[in-house]
Amino acid sequence: MTTIPDEHDLHAYVDGRLEGEALATVEAWLARNPQRAGEIEAWRRDAQALRATFAGATPPPDAPWLDPARLRRELARRQRRWLGLAASVVVALGLGMFTGWSLHDRAATDALAREPMADAVQAHRMFALHAGLRADIDAAPGASLQSWLATSIDPAIRMPDLSAAGYTPSGGRLLATEQGPAALVVYRNAQGDAISFYVRPVGPSRAPLADGERHDPGLLTHYWSAAGYNHAMVGNLHGDGARIVRDLADRRV
Amino acid sequence: MTTSMPDPRSTRELDEALRALLPSLRRFARWLSRDGDAADDLVQATLERALVHWRQRRDGDALRPWLFSILYRQFLDGKRRSGRMASLLSRLAPEPEPAPSAERETIARSSLDALRHLTVEQRSLLLWVSVEGLSYREVADILQVPIGTVMSRLSRARDALRRITDGEMPAPMLRVLK
């Protein structure tokens, strides 16, 4: 009896994937169909030649940059950088939403919205109060954050020294603002409470700020202008943050 | 010929599995693009995609055919993009000469150059089935077609290869057999 093998069986025969009865059936059929057998045999030879060619090919030169572990690290690095950028955008968006909302609810918040240095408050909320966001630079012993400020913003800027109050610099973060690059330095005490020092250019069209204070829920901010830059210190009302910010303001005067 | 590999459970296991498949992927990429640098870019893009998405792949997808399918799609997407770019450029300036890569090594220089007359899908089919030993089911999953369609396309690919090696084109592969 004659079973005509289907396409699947013929390919499986070429690829050596048939055995037992199925193999015998195809072989028997090919023996009775010499023309088709010749074609199938040629397919088989081509496949062999293809394998031989690949087997004999010179292997490509080493490519260490294709190592999966290395690619994984590189991907993680790119993602962190992207998250950093996204966080800066969030600060900008947050400010925009804040302003929009104030305009809407004018009676309650108009005065607050017009008070300057809302960006300092936002930055403090984002980076000092949410510990999850990575700093651009972590404090190392000595003056490294001071020199980071000098090179990233301006050598004239001096970080306040809060060590007498038990606060030491823990990290710094660069931010993009409408007025130019801004920097945030977060100080922490032994309990992890945060005080922020924020500095950014005054901006081309704006007059320097008079010294002042702004009050946001839970926060006290003191701000002033010096040498073309607006400065702000932001402390929390609970704990000693607000008192230290005020002390510092008194000493400046 | 088909190697079945346990599904990697940790990132370290996945890295090891990917490392083991790297030669196959580079071979396939060179078989498609014929330019060593472009081929390795293709492999890099494939691995990056695999690292990001491997947890989202359908249950039971074996790693190897899954990687082949990513590479295959990346290559087709790139071809479409460069095709659009080429037609844009041709309207702006005379046809740019393809820059000869310093690394058109191995396959490109070898006798297999004649096989560029095969379509991308035919080349892929022949490599997957004849060289890499993927099952017909796995190939059907990569191409997202029924298994019967794989069979008829494989017949056409083998006939096309036959015509190339059988004198219609220079018969380069016979040398290999000697």
Tab-separated table of C-alpha atoms in Angstrom, chain A residues 7-15 17 36 39 42-43 45-54 57-63 65-72 74-75 78, chain B residues 1 11 14-15 18-19 22 26-27 30-31 40 43-44 47-48 51-52 103 106-107 112 126-127 129-131 133-136 151-152 154-155 158-159 161-162 165 173 176:
chain	number	residue	atom	x	y	z
A	7	GLU	CA	5.428	18.166	3.139
A	8	HIS	CA	6.043	17.929	6.862
A	9	ASP	CA	7.376	14.383	6.592
A	10	LEU	CA	9.589	15.248	3.627
A	11	HIS	CA	11.208	18.154	5.486
A	12	ALA	CA	11.533	16.049	8.605
A	13	TYR	CA	13.277	13.448	6.461
A	14	VAL	CA	15.678	16.075	5.088
A	15	ASP	CA	16.376	17.323	8.595
A	17	ARG	CA	13.908	14.107	12.332
A	36	ARG	CA	11.252	13.460	-6.301
A	39	GLU	CA	15.121	16.712	-5.421
A	42	ALA	CA	19.563	17.796	-3.223
A	43	TRP	CA	17.717	19.604	-0.393
A	45	ARG	CA	22.937	18.130	0.470
A	46	ASP	CA	22.237	21.879	0.518
A	47	ALA	CA	21.370	21.734	4.192
A	48	GLN	CA	24.570	19.836	4.913
A	49	ALA	CA	26.626	22.296	2.919
A	50	LEU	CA	25.043	25.177	4.804
A	51	ARG	CA	25.947	23.577	8.126
A	52	ALA	CA	29.469	22.871	6.928
A	53	THR	CA	29.910	26.458	5.774
A	54	PHE	CA	28.825	27.851	9.131
A	57	ALA	CA	33.463	30.070	9.181
A	58	THR	CA	35.973	32.071	11.185
A	59	PRO	CA	34.320	33.038	14.438
A	60	PRO	CA	33.730	36.790	14.713
A	61	PRO	CA	36.178	38.771	16.861
A	62	ASP	CA	35.529	38.898	20.590
A	63	ALA	CA	32.948	41.487	21.588
A	65	TRP	CA	30.594	44.810	25.173
A	66	LEU	CA	28.004	42.180	24.240
A	67	ASP	CA	28.381	40.391	27.546
A	68	PRO	CA	24.895	40.197	29.128
A	69	ALA	CA	26.030	41.193	32.629
A	70	ARG	CA	27.797	44.223	31.231
A	71	LEU	CA	24.791	45.230	29.116
A	72	ARG	CA	22.597	44.856	32.195
A	74	GLU	CA	24.831	49.726	31.328
A	75	LEU	CA	21.024	49.564	31.042
A	78	ARG	CA	21.001	54.689	31.685
B	1	MET	CA	20.419	19.004	17.658
B	11	THR	CA	19.437	37.196	36.615
B	14	LEU	CA	19.702	34.383	32.588
B	15	ASP	CA	23.047	36.072	31.933
B	18	LEU	CA	22.334	34.511	27.127
B	19	ARG	CA	26.117	34.237	27.120
B	22	LEU	CA	25.698	34.689	22.016
B	26	ARG	CA	25.961	36.721	16.279
B	27	ARG	CA	25.887	34.080	13.557
B	30	ARG	CA	25.766	38.174	10.355
B	31	TRP	CA	23.706	35.887	8.168
B	40	ASP	CA	26.808	43.223	16.502
B	43	VAL	CA	22.813	41.566	18.725
B	44	GLN	CA	23.264	44.284	21.334
B	47	LEU	CA	20.061	41.401	24.215
B	48	GLU	CA	18.986	44.719	25.708
B	51	LEU	CA	17.026	41.812	29.446
B	52	VAL	CA	14.192	44.299	29.809
B	103	GLU	CA	34.810	44.188	9.316
B	106	THR	CA	33.626	35.706	7.468
B	107	ILE	CA	30.288	35.060	5.881
B	112	LEU	CA	27.689	32.412	0.952
B	126	LEU	CA	17.142	27.892	6.415
B	127	LEU	CA	19.363	28.911	9.311
B	129	VAL	CA	15.881	24.743	10.611
B	130	SER	CA	19.071	23.452	8.989
B	131	VAL	CA	21.784	25.032	11.135
B	133	GLY	CA	17.865	22.862	14.506
B	134	LEU	CA	14.800	24.701	15.773
B	135	SER	CA	11.619	22.662	15.696
B	136	TYR	CA	9.001	23.510	13.066
B	151	MET	CA	6.282	23.854	5.672
B	152	SER	CA	5.321	25.427	2.363
B	154	LEU	CA	10.444	26.064	3.827
B	155	SER	CA	9.835	24.202	0.531
B	158	ARG	CA	14.878	25.095	-0.185
B	159	ASP	CA	13.938	25.323	-3.850
B	161	LEU	CA	18.613	27.644	-2.379
B	162	ARG	CA	18.624	24.743	-4.832
B	165	THR	CA	23.601	26.172	-5.804
B	173	MET	CA	28.724	25.937	-1.852
B	176	VAL	CA	32.602	23.375	0.861
